[in-house]
Structure formats: C-alpha cells, structure tokens
XYZ file of C-alpha atoms in Angstrom:
317
model
C 10.786 -27.075 1.924
C 8.986 -27.489 -1.390
C 10.981 -25.913 -4.251
C 9.592 -25.932 -7.789
C 10.246 -24.207 -11.093
C 7.142 -22.238 -12.031
C 8.222 -19.841 -14.801
C 11.477 -19.333 -16.752
C 14.391 -17.579 -15.077
C 14.200 -13.768 -15.489
C 10.679 -13.930 -16.953
C 10.068 -11.416 -14.179
C 12.936 -8.958 -14.700
C 14.755 -7.403 -11.763
C 15.524 -3.690 -11.921
C 19.297 -3.372 -11.996
C 19.725 0.282 -12.959
C 16.971 2.016 -10.998
C 16.071 5.636 -11.636
C 14.307 7.945 -9.204
C 12.330 11.136 -9.385
C 9.575 13.081 -7.735
C 6.831 11.976 -10.103
C 3.980 10.068 -8.499
C 3.720 6.451 -9.579
C 0.226 5.130 -8.896
C -2.431 6.310 -6.473
C -1.835 8.186 -3.185
C -3.019 5.159 -1.180
C -0.652 2.742 -2.951
C 1.875 1.026 -0.709
C 5.566 1.812 -1.055
C 8.607 0.200 0.564
C 10.571 2.993 2.237
C 14.319 2.984 2.887
C 15.433 5.824 5.118
C 18.725 7.422 4.082
C 20.253 10.845 3.409
C 17.880 10.865 0.436
C 14.927 8.652 1.482
C 13.653 6.351 -1.249
C 10.235 4.837 -1.935
C 9.759 1.705 -4.037
C 6.100 1.412 -5.147
C 4.570 -2.036 -4.793
C 2.751 -1.215 -8.053
C 6.175 -1.385 -9.754
C 7.544 -4.222 -7.628
C 4.606 -6.442 -8.642
C 6.201 -6.666 -12.096
C 9.881 -6.809 -11.082
C 10.076 -8.210 -7.505
C 13.731 -7.198 -7.020
C 15.499 -3.834 -7.235
C 19.294 -3.911 -7.034
C 20.204 -0.496 -5.651
C 22.493 1.392 -3.277
C 21.763 3.906 -0.522
C 24.441 6.077 1.027
C 27.032 3.884 -0.663
C 25.638 0.594 0.680
C 24.441 -2.012 -1.858
C 20.893 -3.177 -1.112
C 18.252 -5.404 -2.646
C 14.648 -4.279 -2.252
C 12.653 -7.496 -2.597
C 8.950 -8.221 -2.896
C 7.031 -11.489 -3.248
C 3.387 -10.798 -4.110
C 2.227 -14.290 -3.085
C 3.728 -13.878 0.399
C 3.103 -10.136 0.724
C 6.740 -10.009 1.772
C 8.558 -6.692 1.543
C 12.141 -7.168 2.746
C 15.275 -5.103 2.158
C 18.597 -6.926 2.257
C 22.259 -6.000 2.252
C 23.750 -7.283 -1.031
C 27.256 -7.702 0.414
C 28.084 -11.296 1.365
C 31.563 -12.352 2.499
C 32.992 -9.123 1.117
C 31.428 -9.605 -2.331
C 28.556 -7.517 -3.699
C 25.884 -9.694 -5.288
C 23.282 -8.794 -7.898
C 19.998 -10.659 -7.606
C 17.509 -11.839 -10.203
C 14.213 -13.771 -10.193
C 14.902 -17.491 -10.602
C 11.358 -18.423 -11.615
C 11.243 -20.903 -8.736
C 9.100 -20.855 -5.611
C 10.054 -22.288 -2.214
C 6.939 -22.841 -0.091
C 5.159 -20.372 -2.432
C 7.864 -17.762 -1.818
C 10.110 -16.079 -4.364
C 13.470 -17.770 -4.930
C 16.132 -15.258 -5.940
C 19.441 -16.127 -7.542
C 22.674 -14.182 -7.550
C 24.367 -13.592 -10.889
C 27.871 -13.938 -9.446
C 27.664 -17.562 -8.240
C 24.263 -18.807 -9.401
C 23.315 -19.563 -5.797
C 19.597 -19.518 -4.941
C 18.086 -17.633 -2.008
C 14.682 -17.882 -0.305
C 13.357 -14.341 -0.239
C 11.311 -14.511 2.966
C 14.187 -15.897 5.067
C 17.221 -14.526 3.204
C 18.788 -17.998 3.374
C 20.825 -19.442 0.520
C 19.146 -22.794 -0.167
C 21.269 -24.030 -3.073
C 24.588 -23.346 -4.776
C 28.130 -22.363 -3.731
C 26.863 -20.001 -1.009
C 24.419 -22.505 0.492
C 23.856 -21.832 4.191
C 24.744 -18.132 4.066
C 22.096 -15.611 5.100
C 21.472 -12.107 3.845
C 21.387 -9.316 6.413
C 18.033 -7.591 6.801
C 18.067 -3.791 6.714
C 15.535 -1.473 8.381
C 12.675 -0.483 6.081
C 9.034 0.489 6.329
C 5.860 0.044 4.308
C 3.795 3.216 4.016
C 1.294 4.695 1.628
C 2.686 6.914 -1.107
C 0.769 9.815 0.426
C 2.363 9.238 3.849
C 5.809 9.009 2.300
C 5.267 12.359 0.604
C 4.094 13.962 3.848
C 6.848 12.565 6.043
C 9.820 12.702 3.668
C 9.604 15.985 1.779
C 12.942 15.383 0.069
C 12.181 11.744 -0.725
C 12.599 10.136 -4.141
C 10.322 7.599 -5.806
C 11.422 4.678 -7.982
C 10.367 5.319 -11.570
C 9.066 2.423 -13.711
C 11.447 1.226 -16.443
C 10.449 2.138 -19.977
C 9.338 -0.526 -22.456
C 9.654 -3.323 -19.897
C 7.992 -6.738 -20.136
C 7.177 -9.193 -17.336
C 5.462 -12.535 -16.835
C 3.310 -10.794 -14.215
C 1.731 -8.841 -17.080
C 1.053 -12.000 -19.084
C -1.662 -14.616 -19.116
C 1.001 -17.310 -19.501
C 4.611 -17.960 -18.595
C 6.223 -15.623 -21.118
C 6.756 -11.892 -20.478
C 4.315 -9.338 -21.882
C 4.504 -5.520 -22.035
C 3.774 -3.909 -18.664
C 0.971 -1.479 -17.977
C 1.776 -0.107 -14.535
C -1.792 1.139 -14.197
C -2.857 -2.493 -13.827
C -2.657 -4.368 -10.506
C -2.127 -8.055 -11.358
C -2.555 -9.431 -7.833
C -5.627 -7.522 -6.670
C -7.849 -10.624 -6.912
C -5.349 -12.669 -4.930
C -5.116 -10.105 -2.140
C -8.895 -9.868 -1.864
C -9.498 -13.635 -1.868
C -9.396 -16.031 1.070
C -6.867 -18.516 -0.322
C -3.100 -18.187 -0.222
C -0.115 -19.346 -2.208
C 0.346 -20.096 -5.905
C -2.709 -22.353 -6.159
C -4.975 -19.604 -4.851
C -3.463 -17.099 -7.267
C -3.882 -19.408 -10.261
C -7.252 -20.784 -9.173
C -6.240 -24.453 -9.035
C -7.613 -27.092 -6.675
C -4.545 -27.826 -4.547
C -4.975 -24.873 -2.191
C -3.237 -24.967 1.163
C -5.085 -25.132 4.483
C -4.886 -22.852 7.522
C -5.860 -23.789 11.068
C -5.097 -20.715 13.209
C -8.232 -19.259 14.778
C -6.613 -16.022 15.971
C -5.715 -14.622 12.536
C -5.803 -15.515 8.863
C -3.006 -16.768 6.584
C -2.695 -13.405 4.831
C -2.672 -11.336 8.008
C 0.239 -8.901 7.794
C 3.045 -9.870 10.163
C 6.140 -7.942 11.172
C 8.876 -10.488 11.792
C 11.914 -9.782 13.959
C 15.032 -11.899 14.348
C 17.407 -10.718 17.067
C 20.182 -13.005 18.157
C 18.819 -16.537 18.170
C 15.198 -15.452 18.696
C 12.532 -14.978 16.022
C 9.106 -13.496 16.736
C 6.334 -12.468 14.386
C 3.806 -9.782 15.306
C 0.464 -10.109 13.490
C -0.998 -6.691 12.781
C -4.407 -7.771 14.073
C -2.913 -8.933 17.386
C -1.075 -5.653 17.900
C -4.276 -3.737 17.107
C -6.149 -5.853 19.669
C -3.501 -4.901 22.222
C -4.341 -1.231 21.633
C -1.809 -0.641 18.877
C 1.194 -0.820 21.220
C 3.179 -3.899 22.258
C 6.188 -3.810 24.595
C 8.369 -6.890 24.347
C 11.906 -8.258 24.582
C 13.432 -10.245 21.729
C 16.942 -11.657 21.869
C 17.665 -9.545 24.938
C 16.613 -6.311 23.190
C 13.706 -4.253 24.511
C 11.392 -3.286 21.662
C 8.122 -1.539 20.987
C 5.809 -2.535 18.140
C 3.350 0.112 16.952
C 0.346 -0.372 14.689
C -0.981 2.477 12.571
C -3.944 2.796 10.236
C -1.717 1.701 7.361
C 0.833 -0.671 8.818
C 3.062 -1.938 11.578
C 6.495 -0.783 12.757
C 9.077 -1.920 15.328
C 11.683 0.130 17.150
C 14.266 -0.410 19.835
C 12.808 0.820 23.116
C 15.192 3.014 25.153
C 13.163 2.316 28.291
C 9.954 4.280 27.694
C 6.371 3.269 28.399
C 4.403 3.951 25.215
C 0.667 4.492 25.219
C -1.988 5.330 22.640
C -4.353 8.096 23.711
C -8.040 8.265 22.849
C -7.335 10.387 19.784
C -4.817 7.820 18.465
C -1.652 9.722 19.434
C 1.320 7.679 20.609
C 2.897 9.214 23.710
C 5.941 8.340 25.816
C 8.430 10.182 28.010
C 6.400 13.374 27.946
C 5.997 13.799 24.194
C 4.157 12.525 21.109
C 5.749 10.065 18.677
C 5.056 9.284 15.028
C 4.376 5.545 14.962
C 5.383 5.252 11.305
C 8.799 6.930 11.568
C 9.710 6.725 15.257
C 10.283 10.487 15.406
C 9.185 12.555 18.395
C 7.671 16.005 18.525
C 10.732 17.193 20.475
C 13.185 16.033 17.794
C 14.232 12.677 19.200
C 14.042 9.546 17.061
C 13.739 5.844 17.839
C 15.970 3.334 16.075
C 13.971 1.315 13.570
C 14.679 -2.406 13.795
C 15.510 -4.566 10.772
C 12.297 -6.469 10.110
C 10.462 -8.591 7.594
C 6.950 -7.522 6.599
C 5.077 -10.536 5.210
C 1.950 -12.661 5.388
C 1.403 -14.938 8.394
C 1.634 -18.157 6.365
C 5.092 -17.241 5.064
C 6.376 -16.432 8.561
C 4.970 -19.756 9.808
C 6.615 -21.638 6.933
C 10.011 -20.237 7.945
C 9.721 -20.219 11.743
C 6.877 -22.480 12.841
C 3.620 -22.068 14.705
C 5.163 -21.069 18.019
C 7.098 -18.119 16.616
C 4.125 -15.745 16.730
C 3.719 -13.139 19.452
C 1.575 -14.502 22.266
C 2.364 -18.165 21.578
C 5.724 -18.404 23.361
C-alpha cells in the first residue's frame, strides 16, 4: 500500500454539523448518496466533492458519509467502533490514490475504500459498511417525497476549490473533477496531469468502471456495472452463503438480499419477480413488499482491485 501526504490535514474540511432542507442543490441529474431512514437523506456529490466526509446521524445511529473523487467511492460507514463514536476528518493523505480519513478521538488513520484502520491506536479495526444507494437528485425526489437534502455550508473553503494546496472559497456551482471523470487516466497523477500515470490491463472493463462491491462473511466480490448490463441488468449470485440479486438501472447499480425469487428484466425494462414489478433502485415492489438492501461499496474498478485483487470481480472466480 502506497501512502503519501498530498495536502495539509483538513485542507478539505469535513462537514461536522450538517444541515438539511428541501432546497435543490445542483442539477436534477446530479448524483446523490442516499441513506434510507425514517427521514431519508440525500448527500449531493456536488457538495461532497469539496468536503469528502459528512459526520451525521440517522435514526439515532452515528454515520459517516464518505466520498473520494479520485476513486469514485461513495461509502457510508457506522462511526461507532468498540463502543466509542468517532468523528472523521480528511487527513490530506492518499493510500493507493484513495482518501485517508483520520478520527479526531485517537488520531488513527483509515483507508476510505476499505474502511480499514491502517495506522494509529486502532490499527487493524474495520468500519462497518451501512446500506446506501447512489441515485440522481431527480430520482431521489421522485422516490422519497419526504426526503431531505444536505445543504452546503456557508462561507466554506476547500483545497478542492483551489489551484494549489491551500483552501479557497467554494463555489458549489463548479464541478472540480469533471475533467478527471471524463478522461481515460485514473488516480492522482491523472487528475493533476503528471507523467506517472498508472496502467490498466483488464480487457473486459476500464479502470473507472463503476463497481458495486460486496463483502459478506469472508467473501468479497465486485460487480462492474458494465458486466451486469451485459448480463441483461440482472445477476443472481451467492456471496458468503447469502443469495443476492444485483440490478443495474439507467443511473446505477444496486444489490439486495434475494428471498428466493427469479428476477427478470422485460423488454420494456421492468424488473419482475414473484408475480409483480420491482423498483431496481429501491427494492420496493408494486404490491408493497421490499427487498433488503445490502451494505455495499460503490467505487471505481481500480480501487476495488487495489483492495481485493484481480480475482475478486464477478465472473473471475
């Protein structure tokens, strides 16, 4: 694992006292990280680009909504470790081009894509992944009528808004990583335009292909969006002894525990199983039933490979 200090600690400021409202932040097609709860919450990637971590709570449970733009990794973690609630900040370090978080209670450092503590008093501990989804803001509005949206902090500054390493005032109308997402390269070198870009040798999909990563028991398996689409948008599988179904939609990929149904996508794109239609993004059925969303990591293929190896992708076992 290659760990390096890239910018000063907290040059990208976490959001520690989040506020929510119904105001739209960004465009309808913008991605948001969705946490389902009694009051569903959406965390716009447009805001996360400048903050990367939101320390929050849902239904009384402390969570960290985390985002690494270089790895395209949107992961929600439980902030309780060994009975202690941690608050996370941005260390300014990268581990294999992935965000390294630190907790303010012990100073321990955590690799965001894996949730593993890589240095400090809590070294070796792992954060628990919580179920979450990535949707468009428009889809969140349509599916969660009572949902709340994270509001951008006022008068905030971030290194992501700067041309250098020091924070600059944030304009949330700007998208600082759009060039990186549209380019072929991956990792910090690609973002900064330097010559030490990393290589990729998988013919089936690219390094920035979106992957949904599942870890159940001792098994880890990553599902590239393109591979699930090739399979017709529906994949039945078993991971760690748990039967699952992975569903691809026009805007993302989702995984649910499978109660024993055979899912199929009809010609008009509808997902059907057990005599009814299902919403692939929420796991809810037309007859009122609902699938259990699995805790998952949504990230780029290169980040999943860094953490779990080449053979951890669906279809390579």
